[in-house]
PDB file of C-alpha atoms in Angstrom:
ATOM      1  CA  MET A 278       0.000   0.000   0.000  1.00  0.00           C
ATOM      2  CA  GLU A 279       1.844   3.068  -1.274  1.00  0.00           C
ATOM      3  CA  LYS A 280      -0.796   5.655  -0.333  1.00  0.00           C
ATOM      4  CA  VAL A 281      -2.294   5.840   3.131  1.00  0.00           C
ATOM      5  CA  LEU A 282      -5.004   8.241   1.935  1.00  0.00           C
ATOM      6  CA  SER A 283      -6.106   9.698  -1.387  1.00  0.00           C
ATOM      7  CA  PHE A 284      -8.655  12.435  -2.129  1.00  0.00           C
ATOM      8  CA  LYS A 285      -9.211  12.927  -5.861  1.00  0.00           C
ATOM      9  CA  ASP A 286     -11.320  15.912  -6.976  1.00  0.00           C
ATOM     10  CA  VAL A 287     -13.367  15.689  -3.772  1.00  0.00           C
ATOM     11  CA  SER A 288     -16.142  18.215  -3.279  1.00  0.00           C
ATOM     12  CA  TRP A 289     -18.845  18.229  -0.610  1.00  0.00           C
ATOM     13  CA  ARG A 290     -22.023  20.266  -0.463  1.00  0.00           C
ATOM     14  CA  ARG A 291     -24.469  20.720   2.392  1.00  0.00           C
ATOM     15  CA  GLU A 292     -27.903  22.302   1.946  1.00  0.00           C
ATOM     16  CA  GLY A 293     -26.818  23.706  -1.411  1.00  0.00           C
ATOM     17  CA  GLN A 294     -23.630  25.261  -0.046  1.00  0.00           C
ATOM     18  CA  GLU A 295     -20.259  24.008  -1.207  1.00  0.00           C
ATOM     19  CA  ILE A 296     -18.124  23.261   1.860  1.00  0.00           C
ATOM     20  CA  LEU A 297     -15.178  21.563   0.104  1.00  0.00           C
ATOM     21  CA  THR A 298     -14.110  22.257  -3.480  1.00  0.00           C
ATOM     22  CA  GLU A 299     -12.011  19.885  -5.600  1.00  0.00           C
ATOM     23  CA  ILE A 300      -9.715  18.605  -2.859  1.00  0.00           C
ATOM     24  CA  ASN A 301      -6.750  16.660  -4.249  1.00  0.00           C
ATOM     25  CA  TRP A 302      -4.575  15.291  -1.480  1.00  0.00           C
ATOM     26  CA  ASP A 303      -2.447  12.201  -0.937  1.00  0.00           C
ATOM     27  CA  ILE A 304      -0.733  10.880   2.177  1.00  0.00           C
ATOM     28  CA  HIS A 305       2.108   8.445   1.531  1.00  0.00           C
ATOM     29  CA  GLN A 306       3.820   5.977   3.819  1.00  0.00           C
ATOM     30  CA  ASN A 307       5.865   7.553   6.643  1.00  0.00           C
ATOM     31  CA  GLU A 308       4.288  11.002   6.205  1.00  0.00           C
ATOM     32  CA  HIS A 309       2.712  12.809   9.166  1.00  0.00           C
ATOM     33  CA  TRP A 310       0.475  15.772   8.353  1.00  0.00           C
ATOM     34  CA  ALA A 311      -0.841  18.892  10.055  1.00  0.00           C
ATOM     35  CA  ILE A 312      -4.014  20.547   8.750  1.00  0.00           C
ATOM     36  CA  LEU A 313      -4.312  24.291   9.343  1.00  0.00           C
ATOM     37  CA  GLY A 314      -7.095  26.766   8.595  1.00  0.00           C
ATOM     38  CA  LEU A 315      -9.552  29.197  10.103  1.00  0.00           C
ATOM     39  CA  ASN A 316     -12.862  28.058  11.579  1.00  0.00           C
ATOM     40  CA  GLY A 317     -15.096  27.175   8.656  1.00  0.00           C
ATOM     41  CA  SER A 318     -12.190  26.382   6.357  1.00  0.00           C
ATOM     42  CA  GLY A 319     -13.246  22.753   5.926  1.00  0.00           C
ATOM     43  CA  LYS A 320     -10.946  20.960   8.386  1.00  0.00           C
ATOM     44  CA  THR A 321     -13.721  19.067  10.183  1.00  0.00           C
ATOM     45  CA  SER A 322     -15.452  18.234   6.905  1.00  0.00           C
ATOM     46  CA  ILE A 323     -12.271  16.601   5.605  1.00  0.00           C
ATOM     47  CA  LEU A 324     -12.018  14.543   8.812  1.00  0.00           C
ATOM     48  CA  ASN A 325     -15.664  13.472   8.536  1.00  0.00           C
ATOM     49  CA  ILE A 326     -15.145  12.318   4.956  1.00  0.00           C
ATOM     50  CA  MET A 327     -11.895  10.564   5.834  1.00  0.00           C
ATOM     51  CA  THR A 328     -13.657   8.560   8.567  1.00  0.00           C
ATOM     52  CA  GLY A 329     -16.713   7.824   6.435  1.00  0.00           C
ATOM     53  CA  TYR A 330     -19.254   9.911   8.324  1.00  0.00           C
ATOM     54  CA  HIS A 331     -19.800  12.176   5.304  1.00  0.00           C
ATOM     55  CA  PHE A 332     -19.743  10.968   1.731  1.00  0.00           C
ATOM     56  CA  PRO A 333     -18.325  13.316  -0.924  1.00  0.00           C
ATOM     57  CA  THR A 334     -20.791  14.933  -3.307  1.00  0.00           C
ATOM     58  CA  SER A 335     -18.280  14.246  -6.057  1.00  0.00           C
ATOM     59  CA  GLY A 336     -14.808  12.777  -6.334  1.00  0.00           C
ATOM     60  CA  ASP A 337     -13.072   9.647  -5.091  1.00  0.00           C
ATOM     61  CA  VAL A 338     -11.741   8.765  -1.627  1.00  0.00           C
ATOM     62  CA  THR A 339      -9.427   5.888  -0.747  1.00  0.00           C
ATOM     63  CA  VAL A 340      -8.242   5.285   2.827  1.00  0.00           C
ATOM     64  CA  LEU A 341      -5.784   2.514   3.730  1.00  0.00           C
ATOM     65  CA  GLY A 342      -6.394   0.894   0.352  1.00  0.00           C
ATOM     66  CA  ASN A 343     -10.185   0.962   0.812  1.00  0.00           C
ATOM     67  CA  GLU A 344     -12.098   2.752  -1.954  1.00  0.00           C
ATOM     68  CA  PHE A 345     -15.209   4.444  -0.578  1.00  0.00           C
ATOM     69  CA  GLY A 346     -18.373   2.958  -2.013  1.00  0.00           C
ATOM     70  CA  LYS A 347     -16.708  -0.462  -2.154  1.00  0.00           C
ATOM     71  CA  THR A 348     -15.696  -1.013   1.463  1.00  0.00           C
ATOM     72  CA  ASN A 349     -17.081  -1.733   4.932  1.00  0.00           C
ATOM     73  CA  LEU A 350     -16.781   1.637   6.681  1.00  0.00           C
ATOM     74  CA  PRO A 351     -17.358   0.384  10.269  1.00  0.00           C
ATOM     75  CA  GLU A 352     -14.486  -2.068   9.778  1.00  0.00           C
ATOM     76  CA  LEU A 353     -12.281   0.640   8.273  1.00  0.00           C
ATOM     77  CA  ARG A 354     -12.917   2.937  11.249  1.00  0.00           C
ATOM     78  CA  LYS A 355     -11.309   0.336  13.513  1.00  0.00           C
ATOM     79  CA  GLU A 356      -8.032   1.183  11.752  1.00  0.00           C
ATOM     80  CA  ILE A 357      -8.392   4.904  12.527  1.00  0.00           C
ATOM     81  CA  GLY A 358      -7.820   6.402  15.964  1.00  0.00           C
ATOM     82  CA  TYR A 359      -9.596   9.688  16.703  1.00  0.00           C
ATOM     83  CA  VAL A 360      -9.003  12.094  19.591  1.00  0.00           C
ATOM     84  CA  SER A 361     -11.163  15.212  19.788  1.00  0.00           C
ATOM     85  CA  SER A 362     -12.798  17.418  22.391  1.00  0.00           C
ATOM     86  CA  SER A 363     -16.074  16.136  20.931  1.00  0.00           C
ATOM     87  CA  LEU A 364     -15.440  12.943  22.926  1.00  0.00           C
ATOM     88  CA  ASP A 365     -16.479  14.933  25.997  1.00  0.00           C
ATOM     89  CA  ARG A 366     -20.053  14.012  25.078  1.00  0.00           C
ATOM     90  CA  PHE A 367     -19.359  10.603  26.638  1.00  0.00           C
ATOM     91  CA  SER A 368     -18.605  12.156  30.040  1.00  0.00           C
ATOM     92  CA  HIS A 369     -21.720  10.546  31.548  1.00  0.00           C
ATOM     93  CA  ILE A 370     -19.930   7.211  31.034  1.00  0.00           C
ATOM     94  CA  THR A 371     -16.298   8.149  31.557  1.00  0.00           C
ATOM     95  CA  GLN A 372     -16.914   9.833  34.913  1.00  0.00           C
ATOM     96  CA  HIS A 373     -17.525   6.406  36.451  1.00  0.00           C
ATOM     97  CA  GLU A 374     -14.377   4.745  35.075  1.00  0.00           C
ATOM     98  CA  THR A 375     -10.740   4.581  36.119  1.00  0.00           C
ATOM     99  CA  ILE A 376      -7.959   5.694  33.819  1.00  0.00           C
ATOM    100  CA  GLU A 377      -7.089   2.035  33.155  1.00  0.00           C
ATOM    101  CA  GLU A 378     -10.663   1.296  32.070  1.00  0.00           C
ATOM    102  CA  ILE A 379     -10.735   4.355  29.819  1.00  0.00           C
ATOM    103  CA  ILE A 380      -7.523   3.347  28.051  1.00  0.00           C
ATOM    104  CA  VAL A 381      -8.304  -0.360  27.652  1.00  0.00           C
ATOM    105  CA  SER A 382     -11.745   0.492  26.174  1.00  0.00           C
ATOM    106  CA  GLY A 383      -9.900   1.783  23.120  1.00  0.00           C
ATOM    107  CA  LYS A 384      -9.314  -1.844  22.123  1.00  0.00           C
ATOM    108  CA  PHE A 385     -13.060  -2.171  21.548  1.00  0.00           C
ATOM    109  CA  ALA A 386     -13.751   1.363  20.192  1.00  0.00           C
ATOM    110  CA  SER A 387     -16.287   1.873  22.974  1.00  0.00           C
ATOM    111  CA  PHE A 388     -16.748   4.000  26.052  1.00  0.00           C
ATOM    112  CA  GLY A 389     -17.627   1.557  28.764  1.00  0.00           C
ATOM    113  CA  LEU A 390     -16.447  -2.057  28.843  1.00  0.00           C
ATOM    114  CA  TYR A 391     -18.955  -4.534  27.416  1.00  0.00           C
ATOM    115  CA  GLU A 392     -16.575  -7.294  26.329  1.00  0.00           C
ATOM    116  CA  LYS A 393     -14.140  -9.527  28.175  1.00  0.00           C
ATOM    117  CA  VAL A 394     -10.744  -7.866  28.648  1.00  0.00           C
ATOM    118  CA  SER A 395      -7.793 -10.236  28.410  1.00  0.00           C
ATOM    119  CA  ASP A 396      -4.710 -10.104  30.608  1.00  0.00           C
ATOM    120  CA  ALA A 397      -2.743  -9.088  27.511  1.00  0.00           C
ATOM    121  CA  ASP A 398      -5.095  -6.104  27.007  1.00  0.00           C
ATOM    122  CA  TRP A 399      -4.624  -4.950  30.605  1.00  0.00           C
ATOM    123  CA  ASP A 400      -0.853  -5.352  30.213  1.00  0.00           C
ATOM    124  CA  LYS A 401      -0.879  -3.232  27.057  1.00  0.00           C
ATOM    125  CA  ALA A 402      -2.962  -0.531  28.763  1.00  0.00           C
ATOM    126  CA  ASP A 403      -0.489  -0.550  31.652  1.00  0.00           C
ATOM    127  CA  SER A 404       2.406  -0.174  29.218  1.00  0.00           C
ATOM    128  CA  LEU A 405       0.712   2.808  27.542  1.00  0.00           C
ATOM    129  CA  ILE A 406       0.022   4.404  30.923  1.00  0.00           C
ATOM    130  CA  ASN A 407       3.707   4.200  31.737  1.00  0.00           C
ATOM    131  CA  SER A 408       4.832   5.358  28.279  1.00  0.00           C
ATOM    132  CA  PHE A 409       2.602   8.420  28.569  1.00  0.00           C
ATOM    133  CA  ARG A 410       3.886   9.162  32.069  1.00  0.00           C
ATOM    134  CA  LEU A 411       0.485   8.608  33.671  1.00  0.00           C
ATOM    135  CA  GLY A 412       1.555   5.945  36.160  1.00  0.00           C
ATOM    136  CA  TYR A 413       0.918   8.202  39.149  1.00  0.00           C
ATOM    137  CA  LEU A 414      -2.784   8.192  38.212  1.00  0.00           C
ATOM    138  CA  LYS A 415      -3.331   4.427  38.263  1.00  0.00           C
ATOM    139  CA  GLY A 416      -6.597   3.517  39.953  1.00  0.00           C
ATOM    140  CA  LYS A 417      -7.890   7.103  39.899  1.00  0.00           C
ATOM    141  CA  SER A 418     -11.261   8.057  38.516  1.00  0.00           C
ATOM    142  CA  TYR A 419     -11.039   9.659  35.058  1.00  0.00           C
ATOM    143  CA  GLN A 420     -13.265  12.532  36.170  1.00  0.00           C
ATOM    144  CA  LEU A 421     -10.608  13.634  38.700  1.00  0.00           C
ATOM    145  CA  LEU A 422      -7.909  14.129  36.032  1.00  0.00           C
ATOM    146  CA  SER A 423      -6.871  17.560  34.774  1.00  0.00           C
ATOM    147  CA  GLN A 424      -7.688  18.498  31.170  1.00  0.00           C
ATOM    148  CA  GLY A 425      -4.118  17.807  30.118  1.00  0.00           C
ATOM    149  CA  GLU A 426      -4.118  14.404  31.816  1.00  0.00           C
ATOM    150  CA  LYS A 427      -7.420  13.537  30.150  1.00  0.00           C
ATOM    151  CA  ARG A 428      -6.043  14.380  26.679  1.00  0.00           C
ATOM    152  CA  ARG A 429      -2.977  12.220  27.280  1.00  0.00           C
ATOM    153  CA  ALA A 430      -5.191   9.374  28.478  1.00  0.00           C
ATOM    154  CA  LEU A 431      -7.408   9.667  25.380  1.00  0.00           C
ATOM    155  CA  ILE A 432      -4.382   9.530  23.076  1.00  0.00           C
ATOM    156  CA  ALA A 433      -3.177   6.423  24.909  1.00  0.00           C
ATOM    157  CA  ARG A 434      -6.694   4.996  24.524  1.00  0.00           C
ATOM    158  CA  ALA A 435      -6.597   5.624  20.764  1.00  0.00           C
ATOM    159  CA  LEU A 436      -3.341   3.642  20.500  1.00  0.00           C
ATOM    160  CA  MET A 437      -4.803   0.551  22.203  1.00  0.00           C
ATOM    161  CA  SER A 438      -6.037  -0.755  18.838  1.00  0.00           C
ATOM    162  CA  ASP A 439      -2.754  -0.018  17.018  1.00  0.00           C
ATOM    163  CA  PRO A 440      -4.447   2.290  14.480  1.00  0.00           C
ATOM    164  CA  LYS A 441      -2.800   2.823  11.122  1.00  0.00           C
ATOM    165  CA  ILE A 442      -4.013   6.447  11.172  1.00  0.00           C
ATOM    166  CA  LEU A 443      -4.340   8.581  14.298  1.00  0.00           C
ATOM    167  CA  ILE A 444      -6.273  11.850  14.033  1.00  0.00           C
ATOM    168  CA  LEU A 445      -5.661  14.461  16.717  1.00  0.00           C
ATOM    169  CA  ASP A 446      -8.305  17.160  16.269  1.00  0.00           C
ATOM    170  CA  GLU A 447      -7.123  20.267  18.132  1.00  0.00           C
ATOM    171  CA  PRO A 448      -5.846  18.173  21.071  1.00  0.00           C
ATOM    172  CA  CYS A 449      -4.281  21.191  22.799  1.00  0.00           C
ATOM    173  CA  SER A 450      -7.403  23.360  22.720  1.00  0.00           C
ATOM    174  CA  GLY A 451      -8.005  24.895  26.145  1.00  0.00           C
ATOM    175  CA  LEU A 452      -4.759  23.599  27.652  1.00  0.00           C
ATOM    176  CA  ASP A 453      -2.166  25.712  29.459  1.00  0.00           C
ATOM    177  CA  ILE A 454       1.396  25.866  28.131  1.00  0.00           C
ATOM    178  CA  LEU A 455       2.703  23.024  30.309  1.00  0.00           C
ATOM    179  CA  SER A 456      -0.166  20.691  29.434  1.00  0.00           C
ATOM    180  CA  ARG A 457       0.158  21.592  25.751  1.00  0.00           C
ATOM    181  CA  GLU A 458       3.837  20.686  25.665  1.00  0.00           C
ATOM    182  CA  GLU A 459       3.134  17.421  27.511  1.00  0.00           C
ATOM    183  CA  VAL A 460       0.626  16.501  24.808  1.00  0.00           C
ATOM    184  CA  LEU A 461       2.953  17.508  21.967  1.00  0.00           C
ATOM    185  CA  VAL A 462       5.738  15.320  23.343  1.00  0.00           C
ATOM    186  CA  LEU A 463       3.445  12.332  22.760  1.00  0.00           C
ATOM    187  CA  THR A 464       3.810  12.680  18.987  1.00  0.00           C
ATOM    188  CA  LYS A 465       7.055  10.712  19.374  1.00  0.00           C
ATOM    189  CA  GLU A 466       5.113   7.819  20.891  1.00  0.00           C
ATOM    190  CA  ILE A 467       2.521   7.989  18.107  1.00  0.00           C
ATOM    191  CA  VAL A 468       5.106   7.888  15.324  1.00  0.00           C
ATOM    192  CA  GLY A 469       6.989   5.153  17.188  1.00  0.00           C
ATOM    193  CA  ASN A 470       3.750   3.160  17.261  1.00  0.00           C
ATOM    194  CA  HIS A 471       3.764   3.124  13.426  1.00  0.00           C
ATOM    195  CA  SER A 472       0.616   5.248  13.189  1.00  0.00           C
ATOM    196  CA  HIS A 473       0.303   7.917  10.522  1.00  0.00           C
ATOM    197  CA  LEU A 474      -0.461  11.152  12.357  1.00  0.00           C
ATOM    198  CA  ILE A 475      -2.984  13.725  11.136  1.00  0.00           C
ATOM    199  CA  TYR A 476      -2.874  16.746  13.441  1.00  0.00           C
ATOM    200  CA  VAL A 477      -5.509  19.487  13.149  1.00  0.00           C
ATOM    201  CA  THR A 478      -4.779  22.881  14.676  1.00  0.00           C
ATOM    202  CA  HIS A 479      -4.983  26.672  14.371  1.00  0.00           C
ATOM    203  CA  HIS A 480      -1.505  27.138  15.843  1.00  0.00           C
ATOM    204  CA  ILE A 481       1.653  26.604  13.802  1.00  0.00           C
ATOM    205  CA  GLU A 482       3.810  26.349  16.932  1.00  0.00           C
ATOM    206  CA  GLU A 483       2.193  22.930  17.469  1.00  0.00           C
ATOM    207  CA  ILE A 484       3.876  21.657  14.289  1.00  0.00           C
ATOM    208  CA  VAL A 485       6.595  19.700  16.061  1.00  0.00           C
ATOM    209  CA  HIS A 486       9.546  17.824  14.590  1.00  0.00           C
ATOM    210  CA  GLU A 487       7.591  14.604  13.955  1.00  0.00           C
ATOM    211  CA  ILE A 488       5.117  16.342  11.613  1.00  0.00           C
ATOM    212  CA  THR A 489       6.566  16.201   8.105  1.00  0.00           C
ATOM    213  CA  HIS A 490       3.890  17.788   5.882  1.00  0.00           C
ATOM    214  CA  VAL A 491       1.236  20.510   6.081  1.00  0.00           C
ATOM    215  CA  LEU A 492      -2.111  21.087   4.367  1.00  0.00           C
ATOM    216  CA  LEU A 493      -3.406  24.678   4.365  1.00  0.00           C
ATOM    217  CA  LEU A 494      -7.142  25.314   3.838  1.00  0.00           C
ATOM    218  CA  HIS A 495      -9.229  28.436   3.243  1.00  0.00           C
ATOM    219  CA  LYS A 496     -12.976  28.417   2.538  1.00  0.00           C
ATOM    220  CA  GLY A 497     -12.974  24.775   1.564  1.00  0.00           C
ATOM    221  CA  LYS A 498     -10.105  25.013  -0.896  1.00  0.00           C
ATOM    222  CA  ILE A 499      -6.465  24.006  -0.626  1.00  0.00           C
ATOM    223  CA  VAL A 500      -4.118  26.979  -0.342  1.00  0.00           C
ATOM    224  CA  ALA A 501      -0.995  24.803  -0.308  1.00  0.00           C
ATOM    225  CA  LYS A 502       0.196  21.310   0.604  1.00  0.00           C
ATOM    226  CA  GLY A 503       3.546  19.630   0.930  1.00  0.00           C
ATOM    227  CA  PRO A 504       6.662  19.374   3.123  1.00  0.00           C
ATOM    228  CA  LYS A 505       6.333  21.736   6.070  1.00  0.00           C
ATOM    229  CA  ASP A 506       9.478  23.746   5.295  1.00  0.00           C
ATOM    230  CA  GLU A 507       7.997  24.574   1.862  1.00  0.00           C
ATOM    231  CA  VAL A 508       4.458  25.356   3.008  1.00  0.00           C
ATOM    232  CA  VAL A 509       4.856  27.087   6.372  1.00  0.00           C
ATOM    233  CA  ASN A 510       5.868  30.568   5.292  1.00  0.00           C
ATOM    234  CA  ALA A 511       4.546  34.099   5.705  1.00  0.00           C
ATOM    235  CA  GLU A 512       3.012  34.388   2.234  1.00  0.00           C
ATOM    236  CA  LEU A 513       0.970  31.191   2.345  1.00  0.00           C
ATOM    237  CA  LEU A 514      -0.084  31.621   5.982  1.00  0.00           C
ATOM    238  CA  THR A 515      -1.198  35.188   5.297  1.00  0.00           C
ATOM    239  CA  GLU A 516      -3.463  33.814   2.563  1.00  0.00           C
ATOM    240  CA  THR A 517      -4.689  31.035   4.856  1.00  0.00           C
ATOM    241  CA  PHE A 518      -5.404  33.147   7.941  1.00  0.00           C
ATOM    242  CA  GLN A 519      -6.373  36.352   6.095  1.00  0.00           C
ATOM    243  CA  VAL A 520      -4.117  38.525   8.251  1.00  0.00           C
ATOM    244  CA  PRO A 521      -0.503  39.616   7.556  1.00  0.00           C
ATOM    245  CA  VAL A 522       1.869  37.386   9.499  1.00  0.00           C
ATOM    246  CA  LYS A 523       5.547  36.717  10.046  1.00  0.00           C
ATOM    247  CA  VAL A 524       7.075  33.271  10.605  1.00  0.00           C
ATOM    248  CA  ARG A 525      10.282  32.341  12.387  1.00  0.00           C
ATOM    249  CA  TRP A 526      11.770  28.875  12.961  1.00  0.00           C
ATOM    250  CA  GLU A 527      13.422  27.697  16.163  1.00  0.00           C
ATOM    251  CA  ASP A 528      14.635  24.122  16.684  1.00  0.00           C
ATOM    252  CA  ASN A 529      12.738  22.900  13.616  1.00  0.00           C
ATOM    253  CA  ARG A 530       9.491  24.352  14.944  1.00  0.00           C
ATOM    254  CA  PRO A 531       7.662  27.372  13.431  1.00  0.00           C
ATOM    255  CA  TRP A 532       6.315  30.344  15.364  1.00  0.00           C
ATOM    256  CA  LEU A 533       3.894  32.968  14.089  1.00  0.00           C
ATOM    257  CA  SER A 534       3.373  36.638  14.863  1.00  0.00           C
ATOM    258  CA  VAL A 535       1.006  39.154  13.307  1.00  0.00           C
ATOM    259  CA  LYS A 536       2.511  42.059  11.389  1.00  0.00           C
ATOM    260  CA  LYS A 537       1.577  45.462  12.747  1.00  0.00           C
TER     261      LYS A 537
END
């Protein structure tokens, strides 16, 4: 499988309004992408199509060798990990579970445990807890964790099923600087787990070393795509964010400021 994902001339309309326009985008083996754009730029729509929750109005989509329209989408979704603040809607379930139970439930793509958990599953969850430096929280109720600890636990949960693609949808939203950096450090674990990372954000400083490529969106169209050192520049980001910006690089990580 040469391509992990392929969008060919993909457009999507909702209630007569075109949300995505002729998206052509490929992800190849060993590439890890960030998606940047303003609210309403089409980031979430691309994720929904990628995971099979929206079907393109026109164009072709192939994910992990599965051509949409000719594949079992529920089975495909088992190969895709997804971490988003939208998972907070399951808080009525998660508030009653320990961090171990939250993480091991990722094996079954469920919140709540409804299937038998093997000793090997518990061992793997324990290994992830330690890898993500969450060992001091063992046995604690998930509802007592800080926001940063919860995000780290959810990323560990997503890795329980060894996904081939892991989507992090604004995982640092609402976090303080320390918690943000603790989450960003986990990209090393994700890449080391042989998952292809797709990282959605508004903030270019979250494009860490492990992210190799960037997709820029504006009003449902691609502004630019490619290796991050070619795409993350003042001209293209000004077009993407619709405000004049400057970009500087420090330790292979970009930082943005607005021109006055």
